[in-house]
Coordinates of C-alpha atoms in Angstrom, one line a residue:
Chain G
M1 CA 14.1 17.3 -11.9
T2 CA 12.6 17.8 -16.2
G3 CA 9.3 17.3 -16.9
G4 CA 6.4 19.3 -16.8
P5 CA 4.1 19.8 -19.9
G6 CA 6.3 17.6 -23.8
A7 CA 7.6 15.2 -21.1
P8 CA 8.1 12.2 -22.6
A9 CA 5.3 10.1 -21.8
A10 CA 2.7 13.2 -23.1
G11 CA 0.4 11.5 -25.3
R12 CA 1.2 7.8 -24.7
P13 CA -2.2 5.6 -23.9
G14 CA -2.8 5.1 -20.7
T15 CA -0.7 8.0 -19.5
A16 CA -2.7 10.6 -17.6
V17 CA -1.6 13.4 -19.7
G18 CA -4.1 16.6 -17.6
P19 CA -2.9 20.3 -16.5
E20 CA -3.1 18.8 -13.0
G21 CA -0.6 15.5 -14.0
Q22 CA 1.5 17.5 -15.6
A23 CA 2.3 20.4 -13.1
G24 CA 2.2 17.8 -9.9
A25 CA 4.8 15.3 -11.8
S26 CA 8.1 18.1 -11.9
R27 CA 8.2 18.8 -8.1
L28 CA 8.4 15.2 -7.7
A29 CA 12.2 13.2 -7.3
L30 CA 10.7 10.2 -8.6
D31 CA 12.1 10.7 -12.4
R32 CA 9.4 10.4 -14.6
A33 CA 9.0 7.2 -16.2
A34 CA 9.0 6.0 -13.2
Q35 CA 6.1 7.6 -12.7
D36 CA 4.5 6.1 -15.6
L37 CA 6.1 3.0 -14.7
L38 CA 4.4 2.6 -11.6
F39 CA 1.6 5.1 -11.2
R40 CA 0.2 7.2 -14.1
A41 CA 1.0 4.4 -16.9
A42 CA 0.1 1.9 -15.0
R43 CA -2.9 -0.1 -15.0
T44 CA -5.2 -3.3 -13.8
A45 CA -4.6 -5.3 -16.5
N46 CA -7.6 -7.6 -17.0
T47 CA -6.6 -10.1 -19.9
F48 CA -2.5 -11.1 -20.1
T49 CA -0.6 -12.6 -22.7
A50 CA 0.9 -16.6 -22.3
E51 CA 4.7 -15.1 -21.3
P52 CA 5.5 -17.2 -18.0
V53 CA 5.9 -14.8 -14.4
D54 CA 9.1 -17.5 -13.5
D55 CA 10.0 -17.6 -9.4
A56 CA 12.9 -15.4 -9.8
Q57 CA 10.4 -12.3 -11.2
V58 CA 8.6 -13.2 -8.3
A59 CA 11.6 -13.4 -5.9
A60 CA 12.5 -9.7 -7.3
I61 CA 9.6 -8.4 -6.8
H62 CA 9.2 -9.5 -2.7
E63 CA 13.2 -8.2 -2.4
L64 CA 12.5 -4.6 -3.7
I65 CA 9.3 -4.2 -1.3
R66 CA 10.0 -5.7 1.4
Y67 CA 11.6 -2.6 3.0
G68 CA 8.3 -1.4 2.7
P69 CA 7.6 0.0 6.2
T70 CA 5.0 -2.4 9.1
A71 CA 4.6 -2.0 12.5
L72 CA 6.5 -3.1 14.6
N73 CA 8.0 -4.4 11.9
G74 CA 5.8 -7.7 12.4
Q75 CA 5.4 -7.9 8.3
P76 CA 2.4 -10.4 8.1
L77 CA 1.8 -10.8 4.3
R78 CA 1.9 -13.8 3.5
V79 CA 1.8 -15.0 -0.5
L80 CA 0.6 -17.6 -1.8
L81 CA 0.7 -18.2 -5.2
L82 CA -1.0 -20.5 -7.7
R83 CA 1.1 -22.7 -10.8
S84 CA -0.5 -25.8 -11.1
A85 CA -2.9 -26.5 -12.9
A86 CA -4.7 -28.5 -10.6
A87 CA -4.1 -25.6 -7.7
R88 CA -5.7 -23.0 -10.4
D89 CA -8.8 -25.2 -10.6
R90 CA -9.0 -25.0 -7.4
L91 CA -9.5 -21.5 -6.8
L92 CA -11.6 -20.9 -9.8
P93 CA -15.2 -22.0 -7.8
Y94 CA -15.0 -19.1 -5.5
L95 CA -14.5 -16.3 -8.0
S96 CA -17.3 -14.0 -9.0
S97 CA -17.8 -14.8 -12.6
G98 CA -16.4 -12.4 -13.9
N99 CA -13.2 -12.8 -12.6
R100 CA -13.4 -16.4 -13.9
A101 CA -12.1 -16.8 -17.0
K102 CA -9.1 -13.9 -16.8
T103 CA -7.6 -16.0 -13.6
A104 CA -8.2 -19.1 -15.2
A105 CA -5.7 -17.6 -18.4
A106 CA -3.4 -15.1 -15.8
P107 CA -0.2 -16.8 -16.0
L108 CA 0.6 -16.4 -12.1
V109 CA -2.4 -16.0 -9.7
A110 CA -1.4 -15.2 -6.2
V111 CA -3.6 -15.4 -2.8
L112 CA -2.5 -12.7 -0.3
A113 CA -3.2 -13.7 3.2
A114 CA -2.1 -12.3 6.3
D115 CA -0.3 -14.2 8.8
V116 CA -1.9 -13.7 12.5
D117 CA 0.1 -15.0 14.2
F118 CA 2.8 -12.9 12.6
H119 CA 3.8 -12.0 16.1
E120 CA 6.1 -14.9 16.7
R121 CA 8.4 -13.7 14.8
L122 CA 9.0 -10.6 16.4
P123 CA 11.2 -11.5 18.8
E124 CA 13.6 -11.5 15.6
L125 CA 12.3 -8.6 13.1
F126 CA 12.1 -6.4 16.5
P127 CA 14.4 -7.7 19.0
H128 CA 15.1 -3.9 20.5
Q129 CA 11.7 -4.9 22.0
P130 CA 11.7 -7.9 23.7
Q131 CA 8.8 -7.3 25.5
A132 CA 6.7 -6.2 21.6
R133 CA 5.5 -10.0 21.3
Q134 CA 3.4 -9.3 24.7
W135 CA 1.7 -6.2 23.4
L136 CA 0.7 -8.2 20.2
A137 CA -1.0 -11.4 22.8
D138 CA -4.9 -10.6 22.9
R139 CA -5.7 -12.3 19.3
T140 CA -8.7 -9.7 18.1
D141 CA -6.2 -7.0 18.0
R142 CA -3.7 -8.9 17.0
I143 CA -6.1 -9.8 13.9
A144 CA -6.7 -6.2 13.5
Q145 CA -3.2 -5.1 13.5
A146 CA -1.9 -8.2 11.0
R147 CA -5.0 -7.0 8.4
F148 CA -3.6 -4.0 8.5
N149 CA -0.2 -4.4 7.9
A150 CA -0.5 -7.2 5.6
T151 CA -3.0 -4.3 3.2
L152 CA 0.0 -2.1 3.4
Q153 CA 2.4 -4.7 2.1
I154 CA 0.0 -5.3 -0.5
G155 CA 0.6 -1.8 -1.3
Y156 CA 4.1 -1.8 -1.7
L157 CA 3.6 -5.5 -3.6
L158 CA 0.8 -4.1 -6.3
I159 CA 3.5 -1.2 -6.7
G160 CA 6.5 -4.0 -7.2
V161 CA 4.6 -6.0 -9.5
R162 CA 4.7 -2.5 -11.6
A163 CA 8.5 -2.2 -10.8
A164 CA 9.4 -5.9 -12.6
G165 CA 7.7 -4.4 -15.9
L166 CA 4.7 -6.6 -15.0
A167 CA 0.6 -5.2 -14.5
A168 CA -1.3 -7.0 -11.5
G169 CA -4.7 -7.5 -11.5
P170 CA -6.1 -7.6 -7.9
M171 CA -9.5 -9.1 -7.6
A172 CA -11.5 -8.4 -4.4
G173 CA -14.6 -9.9 -5.9
F174 CA -14.6 -13.7 -4.8
D175 CA -15.6 -15.6 -2.2
A176 CA -13.1 -14.8 1.1
A177 CA -14.1 -17.4 3.6
G178 CA -14.5 -20.1 0.5
V179 CA -10.8 -19.9 -0.2
Q180 CA -9.6 -19.5 2.7
R181 CA -11.0 -22.7 4.0
E182 CA -9.4 -24.6 0.2
F183 CA -6.1 -23.1 0.6
F184 CA -5.5 -22.3 4.4
P185 CA -7.5 -24.4 6.5
D186 CA -5.0 -24.0 9.3
G187 CA -6.5 -20.7 10.7
R188 CA -3.6 -18.9 10.8
H189 CA -3.9 -17.2 8.0
E190 CA -7.3 -14.7 6.4
V191 CA -7.4 -14.6 2.4
L192 CA -7.8 -10.7 1.8
L193 CA -7.2 -10.2 -2.4
L194 CA -6.0 -12.2 -5.5
V195 CA -4.3 -10.7 -7.7
N196 CA -3.0 -11.7 -11.3
I197 CA 0.4 -11.0 -12.8
G198 CA 1.7 -11.3 -16.1
R199 CA 1.7 -9.0 -19.3
P200 CA -0.8 -7.2 -20.3
G201 CA -2.7 -9.2 -23.5
P202 CA -5.4 -7.6 -25.8
D203 CA -7.6 -5.3 -24.7
A204 CA -6.5 -5.4 -21.2
W205 CA -8.2 -2.4 -19.7
R206 CA -11.0 0.3 -20.3
E207 CA -10.4 4.1 -20.7
R208 CA -9.0 5.4 -17.0
L209 CA -11.3 6.2 -15.1
P210 CA -11.9 9.6 -13.4
R211 CA -9.9 9.9 -10.6
L212 CA -10.6 12.6 -7.3
T213 CA -8.9 16.0 -6.8
A214 CA -6.5 17.1 -4.1
E215 CA -9.2 19.2 -3.2
E216 CA -11.7 16.9 -2.9
V217 CA -10.0 14.3 -0.4
I218 CA -7.0 16.3 1.4
W219 CA -7.5 18.8 4.5
T220 CA -5.6 21.3 6.3
R221 CA -6.3 22.3 9.8
Chain B
M1 CA 19.1 -2.9 -17.5
T2 CA 21.7 -1.8 -15.4
G3 CA 22.9 -2.6 -11.3
G4 CA 23.8 -5.3 -10.0
P5 CA 27.1 -5.6 -7.2
G6 CA 28.7 -2.6 -7.2
A7 CA 25.4 -0.6 -8.5
P8 CA 25.9 3.4 -7.6
A9 CA 23.8 2.9 -4.3
A10 CA 25.9 0.4 -3.5
G11 CA 27.3 1.2 0.4
R12 CA 24.9 4.4 0.7
P13 CA 23.6 4.7 4.3
G14 CA 20.6 2.4 4.4
T15 CA 21.0 0.5 1.4
A16 CA 20.6 -2.7 1.9
V17 CA 22.9 -4.0 0.2
G18 CA 23.0 -8.0 0.6
P19 CA 23.7 -10.5 -1.7
E20 CA 19.9 -11.3 -2.4
G21 CA 19.4 -7.3 -3.1
Q22 CA 21.9 -7.2 -5.3
A23 CA 20.5 -9.8 -7.8
G24 CA 16.9 -8.9 -7.4
A25 CA 17.6 -5.8 -8.2
S26 CA 19.1 -6.2 -11.6
R27 CA 16.1 -7.8 -12.7
L28 CA 13.7 -5.3 -12.4
A29 CA 12.3 -2.7 -14.5
L30 CA 12.4 0.4 -12.2
D31 CA 15.7 1.7 -12.6
R32 CA 18.3 1.3 -9.3
A33 CA 18.1 4.5 -7.8
A34 CA 14.1 4.5 -7.8
Q35 CA 14.4 1.0 -6.1
D36 CA 16.0 3.1 -3.7
L37 CA 14.9 5.8 -3.6
L38 CA 11.6 4.0 -2.9
F39 CA 12.4 1.3 -0.7
R40 CA 15.9 0.1 -0.8
A41 CA 17.0 3.4 0.9
A42 CA 13.9 4.8 2.1
R43 CA 13.8 4.7 6.3
T44 CA 11.0 5.5 8.4
A45 CA 12.2 8.6 9.9
N46 CA 11.8 9.5 13.7
T47 CA 13.4 13.0 13.8
F48 CA 13.0 15.9 10.8
T49 CA 14.3 19.3 10.1
A50 CA 12.8 22.3 10.2
E51 CA 12.5 22.7 6.0
P52 CA 8.8 22.6 5.6
V53 CA 6.6 20.5 3.3
D54 CA 4.4 22.9 1.0
D55 CA 0.6 22.2 0.0
A56 CA 1.7 22.0 -3.7
Q57 CA 4.5 19.1 -2.8
V58 CA 1.4 17.5 -1.1
A59 CA -0.7 17.8 -4.1
A60 CA 2.4 16.6 -5.9
I61 CA 2.5 13.2 -4.1
H62 CA -1.7 12.9 -4.3
E63 CA -2.1 13.0 -8.0
L64 CA 0.7 11.0 -8.2
I65 CA -0.6 7.8 -5.8
R66 CA -4.3 8.7 -6.5
Y67 CA -3.7 6.5 -9.8
G68 CA -3.1 3.1 -7.8
P69 CA -6.0 1.3 -7.9
T70 CA -9.2 0.8 -5.5
A71 CA -11.8 -2.0 -5.8
L72 CA -14.6 -0.9 -7.7
N73 CA -12.3 3.0 -8.0
G74 CA -13.4 3.9 -4.4
Q75 CA -10.9 5.5 -3.7
P76 CA -11.8 6.0 0.5
L77 CA -8.5 7.6 1.6
R78 CA -9.2 10.8 3.1
V79 CA -6.5 12.8 4.2
L80 CA -6.8 15.5 7.2
L81 CA -3.3 17.1 7.6
L82 CA -2.4 19.5 10.6
R83 CA -0.4 22.7 10.2
S84 CA -1.3 25.2 12.5
A85 CA -0.2 25.0 16.3
A86 CA -3.5 24.7 17.4
A87 CA -4.6 21.5 15.5
R88 CA -1.1 19.8 16.1
D89 CA -1.9 20.8 19.8
R90 CA -5.4 18.9 19.8
L91 CA -3.7 16.3 18.3
L92 CA -1.0 15.1 20.9
P93 CA -2.9 14.1 23.8
Y94 CA -3.8 11.2 21.8
L95 CA 0.1 10.1 20.9
S96 CA 1.6 6.9 23.3
S97 CA 4.6 8.9 25.1
G98 CA 6.9 8.1 22.3
N99 CA 5.6 9.4 19.6
R100 CA 5.1 12.6 21.2
A101 CA 8.0 14.9 20.6
K102 CA 9.0 13.5 17.3
T103 CA 5.1 15.0 16.3
A104 CA 5.2 18.4 17.5
A105 CA 8.6 18.7 15.8
A106 CA 8.1 17.3 12.3
P107 CA 7.1 19.9 10.0
L108 CA 4.2 18.3 8.4
V109 CA 1.8 15.9 10.4
A110 CA -1.3 13.4 8.6
V111 CA -4.1 12.1 9.6
L112 CA -5.1 9.2 7.3
A113 CA -8.8 8.4 7.3
A114 CA -11.7 5.7 5.3
D115 CA -14.6 7.7 4.0
V116 CA -17.1 5.2 5.4
D117 CA -19.5 6.9 2.7
F118 CA -17.2 6.3 0.1
H119 CA -19.8 4.7 -2.1
E120 CA -21.8 8.1 -2.5
R121 CA -19.1 8.7 -5.4
L122 CA -19.5 5.7 -7.1
P123 CA -21.9 6.7 -10.2
E124 CA -19.3 9.0 -11.0
L125 CA -16.5 7.4 -10.3
F126 CA -17.6 4.2 -11.3
P127 CA -20.0 5.0 -14.0
H128 CA -20.4 1.8 -15.8
Q129 CA -21.9 0.1 -13.1
P130 CA -24.1 2.5 -11.8
Q131 CA -25.6 -0.5 -10.0
A132 CA -22.3 -0.2 -7.7
R133 CA -23.6 2.0 -5.4
Q134 CA -26.0 -0.3 -4.3
W135 CA -23.5 -3.1 -3.6
L136 CA -22.6 -1.2 -0.4
A137 CA -25.3 -0.5 0.8
D138 CA -24.7 -2.7 3.8
R139 CA -22.8 0.0 6.6
T140 CA -21.2 -3.4 8.2
D141 CA -19.6 -4.4 4.6
R142 CA -18.8 -0.8 4.0
I143 CA -16.6 -0.7 6.5
A144 CA -14.2 -3.0 5.6
Q145 CA -14.0 -2.2 1.9
A146 CA -13.3 1.3 3.0
R147 CA -11.0 0.2 5.5
F148 CA -9.0 -2.3 3.4
N149 CA -8.8 0.5 0.3
A150 CA -7.9 3.4 2.2
T151 CA -5.1 1.1 3.8
L152 CA -4.1 -0.4 0.4
Q153 CA -4.1 3.8 -0.9
I154 CA -1.9 4.3 2.3
G155 CA 0.7 2.0 1.1
Y156 CA 0.8 4.3 -2.1
L157 CA 0.6 7.3 -0.5
L158 CA 3.8 6.3 1.6
I159 CA 5.7 5.4 -1.1
G160 CA 4.6 8.9 -2.9
V161 CA 5.8 10.8 0.4
R162 CA 9.1 9.0 -1.0
A163 CA 8.9 9.8 -4.5
A164 CA 8.6 13.5 -3.4
G165 CA 11.7 13.1 -1.6
L166 CA 11.2 13.3 1.6
A167 CA 10.7 10.9 4.8
A168 CA 7.6 9.3 6.6
G169 CA 7.1 8.6 9.7
P170 CA 3.9 6.3 9.8
M171 CA 2.8 5.5 13.9
A172 CA 0.6 3.3 14.9
G173 CA 0.4 4.2 18.8
F174 CA -2.0 6.4 19.3
D175 CA -5.9 6.5 20.9
A176 CA -7.3 6.1 17.0
A177 CA -11.7 6.5 18.9
G178 CA -10.1 9.7 20.5
V179 CA -8.3 10.6 16.8
Q180 CA -11.4 10.6 15.3
R181 CA -14.4 12.2 17.9
E182 CA -11.2 15.1 17.7
F183 CA -10.8 15.5 14.2
F184 CA -13.9 13.8 12.2
P185 CA -16.8 13.9 15.0
D186 CA -18.9 13.5 11.5
G187 CA -19.5 9.7 12.1
R188 CA -18.4 9.6 8.3
H189 CA -14.5 8.2 9.2
E190 CA -12.3 6.1 10.2
V191 CA -9.2 6.8 11.6
L192 CA -5.8 4.7 10.0
L193 CA -2.9 5.9 11.4
L194 CA -1.0 8.6 11.4
V195 CA 1.8 10.3 9.6
N196 CA 4.8 12.6 9.7
I197 CA 5.9 14.1 7.2
G198 CA 9.0 16.0 6.9
R199 CA 12.9 15.7 5.4
P200 CA 14.9 13.8 8.4
G201 CA 16.7 15.0 10.9
P202 CA 19.6 13.8 13.0
D203 CA 19.8 10.6 14.1
A204 CA 16.3 9.8 12.0
W205 CA 16.7 6.2 12.2
R206 CA 18.3 2.9 13.8
E207 CA 20.0 0.5 12.0
R208 CA 17.8 -0.9 9.4
L209 CA 15.4 -4.3 10.7
P210 CA 15.8 -7.9 9.6
R211 CA 13.6 -8.6 6.4
L212 CA 11.7 -11.7 6.3
T213 CA 13.4 -13.4 2.8
A214 CA 11.1 -15.4 0.0
E215 CA 11.2 -18.8 1.4
E216 CA 9.6 -17.7 4.6
V217 CA 6.7 -15.8 2.8
I218 CA 6.0 -16.9 0.0
W219 CA 4.5 -20.8 -1.0
T220 CA 4.4 -21.8 -4.6
R221 CA 1.7 -24.5 -5.3

């Protein structure tokens, strides 16, 4: 492993270069360039260039992140890509005002939802436990499971967007019930997050906000 | 970018080598070795070697993944590491029977929880919006936000464990209310997941389970 103070990424815009970051980087198996691409130099983008994001890029991201673990291998995340102007126009009224302009301009917007009936696929996805589908017969429990595991998958997806060399702009500021009615009227899907995807445009982000330290969030017994 | 059929990882145990995987791999900015380390060759481990996982490794993982995005930069995830035999013994009764032996033998067990009062830190973490703390005054809304964003962070954490060259063994099969009472009696934390962490031992996993295709989970409008 290489890395440590003076490693290639030090001083690059958007890279964390504090002493703590330097020390940790060299202890990881993941190379420094990948650390930067996925975490250290990666930022939530608020502006995007006009360069399109094509279906093959999205498929490549999915093909990578689908290997991330979910309980019972259930994979409840579903992704609705809004490409057409008409579809985008249907979304915008549900966004908080601060999210509208950037979403209208982003090359691609993904609506991320959990399939609350994901258990129907378990006989194929978890075949060595044929009774797994029945474990999720209770809809309330199942919705909680769908939400939790789809959210884990959203974590993988945001990393996957970065793995493709793109920037993600996750947005929680929207009327989720409205988006659900508009795009998932079947009652089978719960909308969790919107994500703009593209290449960062001018002034795509402000200064990196502070992060909590290990001492603040990790305890040992 | 290199990669594609015949790339270094092809045929390695645990690596996906289907035609779809090969095609997608070469479209990503992330190099193939990192793709394998984090997703393609990475597996949920059910057995572990005795090799310890030290605090410096955990700190390095945290120092990487803390850059993952959360709403309002709230970072609600809290991690309780169980190292001592006494602490481990307190956990085991709350596990499903199938999770007990592997957890007793894992070098490290992490209890992952959301701090439902994470908003108290927002004046430091999201300083340009001094009113953000007030947006989360409603406890029910706040718990949902804490749960969602901590779960995103768990997604980053599982990737981070792999970035350290370690295997994660996430476990949803446990009595979460019991673990919460036992380890977080303050009522301020909601336990979300347990994760065993270490190096994979003998027979650490079975065959890779099937994954849904892009056609099954991604729709475009």
